[in-house]
């Protein structure tokens, strides 16, 4: 199943997504962890040192390879250049599976050893000097969106995506690719502001959204979150000596995580499992096509897209791929 962690910058979404990844791996589940944030911290949160985290291959830099593999023999996609980030799979397209080996994982994923298991880690990659002033970060996350659109996942397989901070993910249709979205919120007005934005933007798309209260220190914090987010509040997490040690680069064994936090992670997994059982495949596919047509038309009529797309996409028509 596909799971997103979102929230305001500094809310702790990367920390909580890394804890959830560790929790799944400790239970023996196949896991792909994806860092889709412009500030790349998931690798470090999973225990990589600074040099190893910086050396992770950037998906955004391997977009032509990703496109070429996924298009396969699809007759509607003549080349990687004619494939845009929202292109859905079609006849002849190649699909990705969580536990397989394939050229995309060979180029973009690296194994990370954790207590009790290992996970595949993929990163969009940070801005480079060449990107500054001329590129949108969503040109990087397009690689993630393509992979999610072509990924076949099972009930006991997990793809956990640490999303970009705030509500930036709504600049594409990627926010509809998940079985459930966990929004990490601190018990402050700023902490719940992203929740309100996300809730409003997602309202018409059937996005399943649950709030994880973080840095909750007492009853007053809990009451504040309940008043602000209501029934969307799933669970809260407080201070953790384990997390503090991890942030210093000296994580203890994961089985020493505090019982209260372990129970919170159990609830996150149970909630995600339940959401997968309710996946609406018809809506999932319809939304994929909706955002592809919207994106293709925007590219084709704005002059930003490839030459073939500008020729073949008047305002009233759709793209070929």
Coordinates of C-alpha atoms in Angstrom, one line a residue:
X1 CA 0.0 0.0 0.0
X2 CA 1.0 3.6 -0.6
X3 CA 1.4 5.9 2.4
X4 CA 2.3 9.6 2.5
X5 CA 3.6 11.7 5.5
X6 CA 2.9 15.4 5.1
X7 CA 3.0 18.4 7.4
X8 CA 4.5 21.8 8.1
X9 CA 8.3 22.2 7.9
X10 CA 9.7 21.2 11.3
X11 CA 6.6 19.3 12.4
X12 CA 8.5 16.0 12.6
X13 CA 7.1 14.3 9.5
X14 CA 10.5 12.9 8.5
X15 CA 11.1 11.6 12.0
X16 CA 7.7 9.9 12.1
X17 CA 7.9 8.5 8.6
X18 CA 11.4 7.1 9.4
X19 CA 10.0 5.5 12.6
X20 CA 7.2 4.0 10.7
X21 CA 9.6 2.6 8.1
X22 CA 11.7 1.1 10.8
X23 CA 8.5 -0.4 12.4
X24 CA 7.4 -2.0 9.2
X25 CA 10.9 -3.4 8.5
X26 CA 11.1 -4.8 12.0
X27 CA 7.9 -6.7 11.3
X28 CA 9.4 -8.2 8.2
X29 CA 7.3 -6.3 5.7
X30 CA 8.8 -5.3 2.2
X31 CA 9.2 -1.5 2.2
X32 CA 10.2 1.1 -0.3
X33 CA 11.0 4.4 1.4
X34 CA 10.9 7.6 -0.7
X35 CA 12.2 11.0 0.2
X36 CA 10.2 13.4 -1.9
X37 CA 11.0 16.5 0.2
X38 CA 13.2 19.3 -1.1
X39 CA 15.2 19.0 2.1
X40 CA 16.6 15.5 2.0
X41 CA 16.6 14.2 5.5
X42 CA 15.0 10.7 5.4
X43 CA 18.3 8.9 4.7
X44 CA 19.9 10.4 7.8
X45 CA 16.8 9.6 9.9
X46 CA 17.2 6.0 8.8
X47 CA 20.7 6.0 10.1
X48 CA 22.9 6.9 7.1
X49 CA 25.9 9.1 7.7
X50 CA 26.1 12.4 6.0
X51 CA 28.3 11.2 3.2
X52 CA 26.2 8.1 2.4
X53 CA 23.0 10.2 2.4
X54 CA 24.5 12.7 0.1
X55 CA 25.7 10.0 -2.3
X56 CA 22.2 8.5 -2.8
X57 CA 21.2 8.5 -6.5
X58 CA 18.7 11.3 -7.4
X59 CA 15.6 10.0 -9.2
X60 CA 15.2 13.5 -10.8
X61 CA 18.5 13.0 -12.5
X62 CA 17.5 9.7 -13.9
X63 CA 14.2 10.6 -15.3
X64 CA 15.0 9.6 -18.9
X65 CA 16.0 6.1 -17.8
X66 CA 12.8 5.8 -15.7
X67 CA 10.6 7.0 -18.6
X68 CA 12.3 4.7 -21.1
X69 CA 11.8 1.6 -18.9
X70 CA 8.2 2.4 -17.9
X71 CA 7.0 3.1 -21.4
X72 CA 8.0 -0.4 -22.5
X73 CA 6.4 -1.2 -25.8
X74 CA 3.4 1.2 -25.3
X75 CA 2.6 2.2 -28.9
X76 CA 1.2 5.6 -27.7
X77 CA 4.6 6.6 -26.3
X78 CA 7.1 6.9 -29.1
X79 CA 10.0 7.9 -26.9
X80 CA 10.9 9.0 -23.4
X81 CA 10.7 12.6 -24.5
X82 CA 7.0 12.2 -25.3
X83 CA 6.3 11.0 -21.7
X84 CA 5.3 13.5 -19.1
X85 CA 5.3 13.0 -15.3
X86 CA 1.6 12.2 -15.1
X87 CA 1.5 9.6 -17.9
X88 CA -0.5 6.6 -16.8
X89 CA 0.4 3.0 -17.8
X90 CA -1.2 1.6 -20.9
X91 CA -0.9 -1.4 -23.2
X92 CA 2.7 -2.4 -23.4
X93 CA 3.8 -0.3 -20.4
X94 CA 6.1 -1.8 -17.8
X95 CA 4.9 -1.9 -14.2
X96 CA 7.0 -1.8 -11.0
X97 CA 6.5 -4.2 -8.1
X98 CA 7.7 -3.6 -4.5
X99 CA 9.8 -6.7 -4.1
X100 CA 11.2 -7.2 -7.6
X101 CA 14.5 -6.2 -9.1
X102 CA 14.4 -3.9 -12.1
X103 CA 16.5 -1.3 -13.9
X104 CA 14.7 1.6 -12.1
X105 CA 15.6 0.2 -8.7
X106 CA 19.1 -0.6 -9.8
X107 CA 19.6 3.0 -10.8
X108 CA 17.6 4.8 -8.1
X109 CA 17.3 2.7 -5.0
X110 CA 19.8 1.7 -2.4
X111 CA 19.3 -0.9 0.4
X112 CA 19.4 0.5 4.0
X113 CA 20.0 -2.0 6.7
X114 CA 17.8 -1.6 9.8
X115 CA 17.2 -3.6 13.0
X116 CA 15.4 -6.7 11.9
X117 CA 15.4 -6.0 8.2
X118 CA 16.3 -3.8 5.3
X119 CA 14.4 -1.3 3.1
X120 CA 14.9 0.2 -0.3
X121 CA 15.5 3.9 -0.1
X122 CA 14.8 6.3 -3.1
X123 CA 15.3 10.1 -3.1
X124 CA 14.1 12.7 -5.5
X125 CA 17.4 14.6 -5.0
X126 CA 18.0 18.2 -3.9
X127 CA 18.2 21.3 -6.1
X128 CA 21.6 21.6 -7.9
X129 CA 23.3 24.8 -9.0
X130 CA 21.9 24.3 -12.5
X131 CA 18.4 24.2 -11.1
X132 CA 18.5 27.5 -9.2
X133 CA 16.3 30.2 -10.7
X134 CA 15.2 28.0 -13.7
X135 CA 13.6 24.9 -12.3
X136 CA 10.5 24.0 -10.3
X137 CA 11.0 21.4 -7.6
X138 CA 8.0 19.5 -9.0
X139 CA 10.3 18.7 -12.0
X140 CA 12.1 16.5 -9.5
X141 CA 9.1 14.9 -7.9
X142 CA 7.7 14.0 -11.4
X143 CA 10.0 10.9 -11.2
X144 CA 8.2 9.8 -8.0
X145 CA 4.8 10.4 -9.5
X146 CA 5.6 8.3 -12.6
X147 CA 6.8 5.5 -10.4
X148 CA 3.7 5.6 -8.2
X149 CA 1.5 5.6 -11.3
X150 CA 3.2 2.4 -12.5
X151 CA 3.6 0.6 -9.2
X152 CA 1.6 -2.5 -8.4
X153 CA 1.5 -2.9 -4.6
X154 CA 0.0 -5.6 -2.4
X155 CA -1.7 -5.5 1.0
X156 CA 1.4 -6.5 2.9
X157 CA 3.8 -4.4 0.9
X158 CA 4.5 -0.8 1.8
X159 CA 5.6 2.4 -0.1
X160 CA 6.2 5.2 2.4
X161 CA 6.7 8.7 1.0
X162 CA 8.1 11.6 3.0
X163 CA 6.4 14.4 1.1
X164 CA 7.5 18.0 0.6
X165 CA 6.6 20.3 3.4
X166 CA 3.3 22.2 3.5
X167 CA 0.7 21.9 0.8
X168 CA 3.1 22.0 -2.2
X169 CA 2.1 18.4 -3.1
X170 CA -1.1 19.8 -4.5
X171 CA 0.8 21.3 -7.4
X172 CA 0.5 17.9 -9.0
X173 CA -1.9 15.0 -8.7
X174 CA 0.5 13.0 -6.6
X175 CA -1.6 13.6 -3.5
X176 CA -4.2 11.2 -4.9
X177 CA -1.8 8.3 -5.3
X178 CA -1.9 7.2 -1.6
X179 CA -4.2 4.8 0.3
X180 CA -3.8 7.1 3.3
X181 CA -2.1 10.3 4.2
X182 CA -0.8 10.9 7.7
X183 CA -0.5 14.6 8.4
X184 CA 1.9 15.4 11.2
X185 CA 0.8 18.4 13.2
X186 CA 2.2 20.2 16.3
X187 CA -0.3 21.6 18.9
X188 CA 0.1 25.2 17.7
X189 CA -1.9 27.4 15.3
X190 CA 0.8 27.2 12.7
X191 CA 0.9 23.4 13.3
X192 CA -2.7 22.9 12.3
X193 CA -2.7 25.5 9.4
X194 CA -1.3 23.0 7.0
X195 CA -4.0 20.5 8.1
X196 CA -6.7 23.0 7.2
X197 CA -5.2 23.7 3.8
X198 CA -4.7 20.0 3.1
X199 CA -8.3 19.2 4.2
X200 CA -9.7 21.9 2.0
X201 CA -7.7 21.0 -1.1
X202 CA -8.3 17.2 -0.7
X203 CA -12.0 17.5 0.0
X204 CA -13.2 16.8 -3.5
X205 CA -10.8 13.9 -4.2
X206 CA -11.7 11.4 -1.5
X207 CA -8.3 11.6 0.1
X208 CA -8.2 9.7 3.3
X209 CA -6.4 12.0 5.8
X210 CA -5.6 11.3 9.4
X211 CA -3.7 13.5 11.8
X212 CA -0.7 12.5 14.0
X213 CA -0.2 14.9 16.8
X214 CA 3.5 15.4 17.4
X215 CA 5.4 17.0 20.3
X216 CA 2.4 16.7 22.5
X217 CA 3.4 17.4 26.1
X218 CA 0.2 17.3 28.1
X219 CA -3.6 17.5 28.3
X220 CA -3.8 21.0 27.1
X221 CA -1.9 20.1 23.9
X222 CA -4.2 17.2 23.3
X223 CA -7.4 19.2 23.9
X224 CA -6.1 21.8 21.5
X225 CA -5.6 19.3 18.7
X226 CA -8.9 17.7 19.3
X227 CA -10.7 21.0 19.1
X228 CA -8.8 22.0 15.9
X229 CA -8.9 18.7 13.9
X230 CA -11.8 16.8 15.5
X231 CA -12.2 13.1 14.5
X232 CA -9.3 13.3 12.0
X233 CA -6.9 13.1 15.0
X234 CA -5.7 9.5 15.0
X235 CA -2.9 9.4 17.7
X236 CA -0.4 11.7 19.4
X237 CA 3.3 11.3 20.0
X238 CA 5.2 12.9 22.8
X239 CA 8.8 13.2 23.9
X240 CA 11.1 10.2 23.0
X241 CA 14.6 9.6 24.4
X242 CA 15.0 7.1 21.5
X243 CA 14.3 9.8 18.9
X244 CA 16.6 12.2 20.7
X245 CA 19.5 9.7 20.5
X246 CA 18.7 9.0 16.9
X247 CA 18.9 12.7 16.1
X248 CA 22.4 12.7 17.6
X249 CA 23.4 9.9 15.3
X250 CA 23.4 7.3 18.0
X251 CA 20.1 5.4 17.7
X252 CA 19.7 2.5 20.2
X253 CA 18.2 -0.8 19.0
X254 CA 14.7 -0.2 17.7
X255 CA 13.2 -2.7 20.1
X256 CA 14.0 -0.3 22.9
X257 CA 11.6 2.4 21.5
X258 CA 9.2 3.5 24.2
X259 CA 6.0 1.4 24.6
X260 CA 3.7 4.4 24.0
X261 CA 5.4 5.2 20.7
X262 CA 5.4 1.6 19.6
X263 CA 1.7 1.4 20.2
X264 CA 1.2 4.6 18.1
X265 CA 3.1 3.0 15.2
X266 CA 1.0 -0.2 15.6
X267 CA -2.1 2.0 15.2
X268 CA -0.6 3.7 12.1
X269 CA 0.0 0.4 10.5
X270 CA -3.5 -1.0 11.3
X271 CA -5.0 2.2 9.9
X272 CA -3.0 2.0 6.7
X273 CA -4.0 -1.7 6.3
X274 CA -7.6 -0.8 6.7
X275 CA -7.4 2.0 4.2
X276 CA -5.9 -0.4 1.6
X277 CA -8.9 -2.6 1.9
X278 CA -11.1 0.4 1.0
X279 CA -9.1 1.4 -2.1
X280 CA -11.5 2.5 -4.8
X281 CA -9.7 1.3 -8.0
X282 CA -12.2 3.0 -10.3
X283 CA -11.6 6.4 -8.6
X284 CA -7.9 5.8 -8.4
X285 CA -7.7 5.2 -12.2
X286 CA -10.1 8.1 -13.0
X287 CA -8.1 10.6 -11.0
X288 CA -4.9 9.4 -12.6
X289 CA -6.4 10.1 -16.0
X290 CA -7.9 13.4 -14.9
X291 CA -4.6 14.9 -13.7
X292 CA -2.8 13.5 -16.8
X293 CA -5.2 15.3 -19.2
X294 CA -5.1 18.4 -17.1
X295 CA -1.3 18.5 -17.0
X296 CA -0.9 17.5 -20.7
X297 CA -3.3 20.3 -21.8
X298 CA -1.5 22.8 -19.7
X299 CA 1.9 21.9 -21.2
X300 CA 0.5 21.7 -24.7
X301 CA -1.2 25.2 -24.6
X302 CA 1.5 27.1 -22.7
X303 CA 4.4 26.4 -25.0
X304 CA 6.4 24.8 -22.1
X305 CA 6.0 21.2 -23.3
X306 CA 7.8 19.3 -26.0
X307 CA 7.2 20.3 -29.6
X308 CA 5.0 17.3 -30.4
X309 CA 2.8 18.2 -27.4
X310 CA 2.4 21.8 -28.5
X311 CA 1.4 20.6 -32.0
X312 CA -1.1 17.9 -30.9
X313 CA -2.8 19.5 -27.9
X314 CA -5.2 22.3 -28.6
X315 CA -7.2 23.6 -25.6
X316 CA -10.1 21.2 -26.3
X317 CA -8.1 18.0 -26.8
X318 CA -5.8 15.7 -24.9
X319 CA -2.2 14.5 -25.3
X320 CA -1.1 11.2 -26.9
X321 CA 0.8 10.0 -23.9

